[in-house]
PDB file of C-alpha atoms in Angstrom:
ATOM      1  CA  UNK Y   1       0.000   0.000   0.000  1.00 58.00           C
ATOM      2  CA  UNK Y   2       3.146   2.829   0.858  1.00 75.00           C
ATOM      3  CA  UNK Y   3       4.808   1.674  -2.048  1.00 78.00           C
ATOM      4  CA  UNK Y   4       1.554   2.558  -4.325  1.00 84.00           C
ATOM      5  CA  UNK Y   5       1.113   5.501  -2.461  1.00 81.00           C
ATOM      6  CA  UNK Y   6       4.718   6.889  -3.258  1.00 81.00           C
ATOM      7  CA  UNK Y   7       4.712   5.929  -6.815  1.00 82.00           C
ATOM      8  CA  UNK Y   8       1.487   7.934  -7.058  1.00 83.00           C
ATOM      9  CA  UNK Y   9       3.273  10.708  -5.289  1.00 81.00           C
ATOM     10  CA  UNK Y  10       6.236  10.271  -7.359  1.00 81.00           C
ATOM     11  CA  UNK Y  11       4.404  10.629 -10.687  1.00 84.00           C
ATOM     12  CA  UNK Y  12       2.244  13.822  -9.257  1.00 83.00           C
ATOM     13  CA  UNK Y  13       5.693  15.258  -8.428  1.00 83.00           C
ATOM     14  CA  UNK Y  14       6.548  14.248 -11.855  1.00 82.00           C
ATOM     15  CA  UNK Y  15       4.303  15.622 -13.669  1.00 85.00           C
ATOM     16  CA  UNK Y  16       4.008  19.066 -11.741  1.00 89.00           C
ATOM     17  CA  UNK Y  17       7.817  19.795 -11.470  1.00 90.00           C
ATOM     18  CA  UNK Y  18       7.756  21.344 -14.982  1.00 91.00           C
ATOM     19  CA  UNK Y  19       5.357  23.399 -14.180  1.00 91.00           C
ATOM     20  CA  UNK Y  20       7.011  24.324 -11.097  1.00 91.00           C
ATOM     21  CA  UNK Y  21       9.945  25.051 -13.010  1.00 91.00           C
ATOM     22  CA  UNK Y  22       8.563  26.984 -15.531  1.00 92.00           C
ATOM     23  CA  UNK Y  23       6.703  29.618 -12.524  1.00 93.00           C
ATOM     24  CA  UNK Y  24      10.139  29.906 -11.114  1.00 92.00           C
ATOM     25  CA  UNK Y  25      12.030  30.689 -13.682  1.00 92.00           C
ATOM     26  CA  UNK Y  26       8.845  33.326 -14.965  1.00 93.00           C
ATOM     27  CA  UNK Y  27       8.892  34.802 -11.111  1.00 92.00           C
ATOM     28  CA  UNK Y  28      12.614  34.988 -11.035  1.00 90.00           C
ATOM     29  CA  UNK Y  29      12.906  37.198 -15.120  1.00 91.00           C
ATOM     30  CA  UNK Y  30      10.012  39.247 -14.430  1.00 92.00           C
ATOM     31  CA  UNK Y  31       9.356  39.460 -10.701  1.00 89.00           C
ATOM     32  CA  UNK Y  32      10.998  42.250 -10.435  1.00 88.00           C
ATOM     33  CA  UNK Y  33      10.226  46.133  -9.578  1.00 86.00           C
ATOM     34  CA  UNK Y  34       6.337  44.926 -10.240  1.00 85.00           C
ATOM     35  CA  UNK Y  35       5.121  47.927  -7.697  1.00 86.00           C
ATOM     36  CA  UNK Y  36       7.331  50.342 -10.154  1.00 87.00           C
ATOM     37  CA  UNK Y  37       5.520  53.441 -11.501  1.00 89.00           C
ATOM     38  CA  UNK Y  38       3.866  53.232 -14.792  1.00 86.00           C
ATOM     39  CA  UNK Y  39       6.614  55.667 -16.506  1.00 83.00           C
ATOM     40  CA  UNK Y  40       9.170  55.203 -19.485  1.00 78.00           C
ATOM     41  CA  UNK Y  41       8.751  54.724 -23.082  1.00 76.00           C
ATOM     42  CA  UNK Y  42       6.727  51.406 -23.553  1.00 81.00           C
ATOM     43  CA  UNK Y  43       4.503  51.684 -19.703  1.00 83.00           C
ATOM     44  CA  UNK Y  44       2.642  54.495 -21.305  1.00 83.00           C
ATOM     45  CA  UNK Y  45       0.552  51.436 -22.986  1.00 85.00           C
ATOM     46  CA  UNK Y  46      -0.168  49.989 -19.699  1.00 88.00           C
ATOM     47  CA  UNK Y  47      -1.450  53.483 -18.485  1.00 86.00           C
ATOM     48  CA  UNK Y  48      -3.922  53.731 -21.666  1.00 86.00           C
ATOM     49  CA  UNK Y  49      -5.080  50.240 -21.351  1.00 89.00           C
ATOM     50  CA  UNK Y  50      -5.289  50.269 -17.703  1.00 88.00           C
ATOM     51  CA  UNK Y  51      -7.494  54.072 -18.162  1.00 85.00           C
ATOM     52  CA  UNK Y  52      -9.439  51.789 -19.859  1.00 87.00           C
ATOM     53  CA  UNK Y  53      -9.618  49.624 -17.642  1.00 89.00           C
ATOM     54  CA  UNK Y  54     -10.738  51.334 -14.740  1.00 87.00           C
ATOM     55  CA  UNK Y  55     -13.066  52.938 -16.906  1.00 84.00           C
ATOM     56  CA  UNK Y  56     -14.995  49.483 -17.397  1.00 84.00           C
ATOM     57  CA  UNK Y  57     -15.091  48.832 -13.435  1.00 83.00           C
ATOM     58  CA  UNK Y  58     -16.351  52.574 -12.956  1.00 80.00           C
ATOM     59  CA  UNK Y  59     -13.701  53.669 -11.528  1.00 77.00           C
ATOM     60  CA  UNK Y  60     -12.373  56.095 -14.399  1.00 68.00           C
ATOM     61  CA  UNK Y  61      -9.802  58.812 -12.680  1.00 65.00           C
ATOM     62  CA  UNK Y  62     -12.454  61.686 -14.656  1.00 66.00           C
ATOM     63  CA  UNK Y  63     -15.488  59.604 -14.560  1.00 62.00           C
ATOM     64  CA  UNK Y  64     -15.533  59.414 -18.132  1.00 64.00           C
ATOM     65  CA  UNK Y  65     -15.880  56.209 -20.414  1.00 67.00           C
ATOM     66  CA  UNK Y  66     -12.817  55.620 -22.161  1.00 68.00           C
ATOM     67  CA  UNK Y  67     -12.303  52.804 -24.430  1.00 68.00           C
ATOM     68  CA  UNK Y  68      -9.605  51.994 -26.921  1.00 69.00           C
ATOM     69  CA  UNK Y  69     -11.452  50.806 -30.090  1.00 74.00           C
ATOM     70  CA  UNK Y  70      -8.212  50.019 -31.998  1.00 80.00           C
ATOM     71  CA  UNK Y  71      -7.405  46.772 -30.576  1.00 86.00           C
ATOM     72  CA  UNK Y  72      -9.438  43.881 -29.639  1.00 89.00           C
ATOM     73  CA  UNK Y  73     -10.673  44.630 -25.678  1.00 89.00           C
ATOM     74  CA  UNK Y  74      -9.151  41.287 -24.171  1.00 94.00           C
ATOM     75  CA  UNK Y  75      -6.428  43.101 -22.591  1.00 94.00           C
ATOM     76  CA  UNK Y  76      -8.426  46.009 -20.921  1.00 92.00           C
ATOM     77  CA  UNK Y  77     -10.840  43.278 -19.711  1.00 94.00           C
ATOM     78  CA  UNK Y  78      -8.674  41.157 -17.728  1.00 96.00           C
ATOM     79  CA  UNK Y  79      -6.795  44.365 -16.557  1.00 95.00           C
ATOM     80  CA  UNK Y  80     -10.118  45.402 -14.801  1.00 94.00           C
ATOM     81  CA  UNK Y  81     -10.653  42.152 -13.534  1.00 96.00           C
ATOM     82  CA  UNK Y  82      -7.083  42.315 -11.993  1.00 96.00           C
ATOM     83  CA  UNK Y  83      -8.447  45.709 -10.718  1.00 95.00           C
ATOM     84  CA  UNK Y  84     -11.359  43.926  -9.229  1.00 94.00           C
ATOM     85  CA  UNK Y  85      -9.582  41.393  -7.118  1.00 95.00           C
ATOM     86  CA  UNK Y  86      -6.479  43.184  -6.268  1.00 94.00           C
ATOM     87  CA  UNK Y  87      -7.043  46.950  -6.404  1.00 92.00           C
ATOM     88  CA  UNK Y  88      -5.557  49.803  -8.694  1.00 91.00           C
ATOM     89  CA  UNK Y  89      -1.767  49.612  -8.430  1.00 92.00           C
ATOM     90  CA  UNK Y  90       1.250  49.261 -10.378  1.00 91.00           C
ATOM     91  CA  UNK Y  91       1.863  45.703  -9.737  1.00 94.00           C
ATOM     92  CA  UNK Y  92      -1.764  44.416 -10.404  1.00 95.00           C
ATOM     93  CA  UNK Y  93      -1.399  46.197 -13.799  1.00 94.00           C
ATOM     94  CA  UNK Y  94       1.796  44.355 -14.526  1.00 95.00           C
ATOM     95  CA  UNK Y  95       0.368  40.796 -12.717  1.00 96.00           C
ATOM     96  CA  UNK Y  96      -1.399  40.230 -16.054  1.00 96.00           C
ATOM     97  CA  UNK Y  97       0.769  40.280 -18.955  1.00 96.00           C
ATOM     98  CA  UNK Y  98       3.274  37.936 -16.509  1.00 96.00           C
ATOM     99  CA  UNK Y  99       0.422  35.700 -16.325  1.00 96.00           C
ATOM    100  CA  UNK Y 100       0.131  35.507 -20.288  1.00 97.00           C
ATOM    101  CA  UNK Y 101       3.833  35.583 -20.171  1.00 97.00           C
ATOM    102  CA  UNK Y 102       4.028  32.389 -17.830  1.00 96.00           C
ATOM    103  CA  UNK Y 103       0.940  30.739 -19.895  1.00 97.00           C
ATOM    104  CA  UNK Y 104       2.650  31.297 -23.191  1.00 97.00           C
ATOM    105  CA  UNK Y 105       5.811  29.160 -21.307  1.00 97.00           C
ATOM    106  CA  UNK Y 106       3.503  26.868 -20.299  1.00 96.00           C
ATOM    107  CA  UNK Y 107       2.163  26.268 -24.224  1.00 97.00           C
ATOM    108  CA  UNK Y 108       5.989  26.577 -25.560  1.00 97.00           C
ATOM    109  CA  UNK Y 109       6.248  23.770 -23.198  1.00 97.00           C
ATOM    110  CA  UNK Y 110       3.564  21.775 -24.129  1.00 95.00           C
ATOM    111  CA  UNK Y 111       3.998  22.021 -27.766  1.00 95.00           C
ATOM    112  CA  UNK Y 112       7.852  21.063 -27.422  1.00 96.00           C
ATOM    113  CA  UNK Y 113       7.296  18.307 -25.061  1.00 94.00           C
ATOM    114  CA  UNK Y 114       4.592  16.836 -27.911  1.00 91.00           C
ATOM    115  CA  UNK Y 115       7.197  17.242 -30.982  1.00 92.00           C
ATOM    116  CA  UNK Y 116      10.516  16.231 -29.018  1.00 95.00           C
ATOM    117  CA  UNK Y 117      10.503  15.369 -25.471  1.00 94.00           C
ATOM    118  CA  UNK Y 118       9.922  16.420 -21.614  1.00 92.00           C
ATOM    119  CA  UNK Y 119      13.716  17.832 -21.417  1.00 94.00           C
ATOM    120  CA  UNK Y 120      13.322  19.843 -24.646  1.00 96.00           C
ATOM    121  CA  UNK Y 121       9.944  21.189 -23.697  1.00 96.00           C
ATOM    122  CA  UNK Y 122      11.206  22.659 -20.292  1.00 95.00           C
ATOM    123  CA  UNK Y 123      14.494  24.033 -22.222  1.00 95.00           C
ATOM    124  CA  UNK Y 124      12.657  25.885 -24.537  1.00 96.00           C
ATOM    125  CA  UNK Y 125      10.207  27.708 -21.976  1.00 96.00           C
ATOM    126  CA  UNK Y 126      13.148  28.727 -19.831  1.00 95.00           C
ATOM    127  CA  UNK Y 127      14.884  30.055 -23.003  1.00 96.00           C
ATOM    128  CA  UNK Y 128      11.838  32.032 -23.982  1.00 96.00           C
ATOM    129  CA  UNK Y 129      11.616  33.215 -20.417  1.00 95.00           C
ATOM    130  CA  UNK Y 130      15.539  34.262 -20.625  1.00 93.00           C
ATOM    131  CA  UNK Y 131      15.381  36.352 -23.719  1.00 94.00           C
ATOM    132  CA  UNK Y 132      15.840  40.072 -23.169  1.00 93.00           C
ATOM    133  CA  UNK Y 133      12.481  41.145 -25.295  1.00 92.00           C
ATOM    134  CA  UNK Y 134      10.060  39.154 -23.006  1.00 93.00           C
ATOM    135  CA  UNK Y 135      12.095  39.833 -19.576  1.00 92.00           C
ATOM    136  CA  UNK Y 136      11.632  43.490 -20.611  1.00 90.00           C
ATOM    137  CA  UNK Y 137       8.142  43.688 -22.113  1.00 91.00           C
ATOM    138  CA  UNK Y 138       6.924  40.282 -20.578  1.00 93.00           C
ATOM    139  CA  UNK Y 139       5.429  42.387 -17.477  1.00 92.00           C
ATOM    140  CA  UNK Y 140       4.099  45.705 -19.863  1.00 92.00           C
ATOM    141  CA  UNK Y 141       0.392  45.552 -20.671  1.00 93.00           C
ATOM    142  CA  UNK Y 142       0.613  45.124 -24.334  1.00 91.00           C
ATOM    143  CA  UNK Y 143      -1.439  43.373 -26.417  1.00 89.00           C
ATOM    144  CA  UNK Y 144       2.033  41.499 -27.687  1.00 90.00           C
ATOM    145  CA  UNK Y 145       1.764  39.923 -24.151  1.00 92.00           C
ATOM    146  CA  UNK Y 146      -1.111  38.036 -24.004  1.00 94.00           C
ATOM    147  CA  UNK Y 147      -1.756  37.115 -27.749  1.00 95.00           C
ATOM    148  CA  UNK Y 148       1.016  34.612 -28.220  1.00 95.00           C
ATOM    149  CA  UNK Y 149      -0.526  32.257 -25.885  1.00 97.00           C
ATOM    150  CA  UNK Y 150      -4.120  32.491 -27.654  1.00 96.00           C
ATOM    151  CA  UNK Y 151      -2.051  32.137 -31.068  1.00 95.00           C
ATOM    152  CA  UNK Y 152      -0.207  29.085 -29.186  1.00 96.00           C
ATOM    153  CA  UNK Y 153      -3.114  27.512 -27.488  1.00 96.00           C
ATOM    154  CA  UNK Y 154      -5.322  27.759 -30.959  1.00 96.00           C
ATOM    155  CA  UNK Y 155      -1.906  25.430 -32.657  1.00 94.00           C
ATOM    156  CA  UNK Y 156      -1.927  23.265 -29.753  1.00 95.00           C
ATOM    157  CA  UNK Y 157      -5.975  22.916 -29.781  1.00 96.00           C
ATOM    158  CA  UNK Y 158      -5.934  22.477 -33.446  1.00 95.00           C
ATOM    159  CA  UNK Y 159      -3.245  19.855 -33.211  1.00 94.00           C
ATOM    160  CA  UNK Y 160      -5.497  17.601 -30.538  1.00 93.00           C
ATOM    161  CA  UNK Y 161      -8.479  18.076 -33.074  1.00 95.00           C
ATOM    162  CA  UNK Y 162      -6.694  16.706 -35.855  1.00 94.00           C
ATOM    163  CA  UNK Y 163      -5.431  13.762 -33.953  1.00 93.00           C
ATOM    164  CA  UNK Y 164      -8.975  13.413 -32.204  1.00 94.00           C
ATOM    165  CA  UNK Y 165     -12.080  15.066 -34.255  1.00 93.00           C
ATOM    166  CA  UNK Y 166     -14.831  14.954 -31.864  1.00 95.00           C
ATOM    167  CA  UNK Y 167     -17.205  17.806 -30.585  1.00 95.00           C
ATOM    168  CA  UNK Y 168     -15.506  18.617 -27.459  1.00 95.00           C
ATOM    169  CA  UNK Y 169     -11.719  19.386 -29.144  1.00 95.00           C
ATOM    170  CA  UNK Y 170     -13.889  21.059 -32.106  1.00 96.00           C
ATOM    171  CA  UNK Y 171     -15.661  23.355 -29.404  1.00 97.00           C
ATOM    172  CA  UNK Y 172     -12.324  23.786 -27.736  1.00 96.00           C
ATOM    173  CA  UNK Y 173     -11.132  25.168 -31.203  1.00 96.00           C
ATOM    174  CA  UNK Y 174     -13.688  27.652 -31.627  1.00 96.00           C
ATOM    175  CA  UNK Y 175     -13.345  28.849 -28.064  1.00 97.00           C
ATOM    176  CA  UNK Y 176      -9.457  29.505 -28.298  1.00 96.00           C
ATOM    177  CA  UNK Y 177      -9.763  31.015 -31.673  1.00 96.00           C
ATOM    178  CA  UNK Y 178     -12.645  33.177 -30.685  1.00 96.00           C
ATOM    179  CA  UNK Y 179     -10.222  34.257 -27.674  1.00 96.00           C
ATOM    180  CA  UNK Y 180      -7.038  34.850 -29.828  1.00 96.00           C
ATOM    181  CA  UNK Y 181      -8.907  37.033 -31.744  1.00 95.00           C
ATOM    182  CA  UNK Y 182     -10.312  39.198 -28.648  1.00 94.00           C
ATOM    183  CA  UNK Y 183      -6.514  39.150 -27.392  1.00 94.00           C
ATOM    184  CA  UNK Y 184      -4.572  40.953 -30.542  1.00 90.00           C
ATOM    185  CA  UNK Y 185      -4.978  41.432 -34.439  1.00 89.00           C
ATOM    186  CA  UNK Y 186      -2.385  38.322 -34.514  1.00 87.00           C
ATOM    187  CA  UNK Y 187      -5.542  36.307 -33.375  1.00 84.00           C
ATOM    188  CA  UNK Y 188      -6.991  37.041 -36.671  1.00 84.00           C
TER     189      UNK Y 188
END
């Protein structure tokens, strides 16, 4: 019965230490100055997405609606949602796009470990992770943060349905296209 036990522990371990891996290696690149002032040349983005943000909670700084209607409203949608559950601050602003960030691993991951193996799948994520353009713009709130794991999970999705063409994978499809495309002009 212990021996059972542990090799069921032993393959839960096993099958979450990528994972693991992957969150500490995105905590450890972009953890970083998250409470730092929305200032520079590329945070300017996360101060018009998050206006618009707080705008769709109600909690505009001039009580005004404003919305940008260039881009696809993903990202000012789960910026207010951040707002919602952890207040309006620098760091829940920047929270998101290192959650796409860390998802987009995650998928890089994924994919890798399905064309070569477990080893390659975990190198690659940590080499995304590592590379100066998403350590630097990995926790800005850009569209070009959260789209590549919509355009990632709509390959990956698309890859199960071809192997397996039933409803559910074909409704999964549809879902994670429908959300790439609310996520960035990519997702078209």
């Amino acid at each position: 019965l212990e021996k059972t036990i542990l090799k069921k522990l032993f393959m839960i371990f096993h099958k979450i230490l990528p994972i693991f891996l992957i969150f500490l290696f995105t905590a450890v690149f972009l953890g970083k100055d998250l409470d730092k002032k929305l200032i520079g040349h590329h945070d300017w983005n996360s101060v018009v997405y998050s206006a618009s943000a707080r705008s769709l909670i109600g909690k505009a700084d001039t009580g005004e609606i404003f919305y940008q209607q260039d881009y696809p409203p993903l990202l000012p949608f789960t910026l207010s949602l951040s707002f919602l559950f952890f207040g309006i601050q620098e760091w829940s602003v920047r929270v998101v796009p290192i959650i796409f960030t860390f998802l987009t691993a995650l998928m890089i991951y994924f994919l890798t470990k399905k064309v070569w193996s477990e080893k390659e799948g975990i190198t690659a994520a940590i080499l995304y992770l590592n590379t100066p353009l998403i350590r630097y713009f990995g926790k800005i709130a850009v569209h070009e943060t959260i789209t590549p794991f919509f355009a990632l999970l709509v390959f990956y999705v698309y890859w199960l349905w071809s192997k397996q063409q039933n409803r559910k994978n074909y409704l999964f499809l549809l879902t994670s296209i429908f959300l790439a495309e609310l996520s960035g002009w990519p997702g078209y």
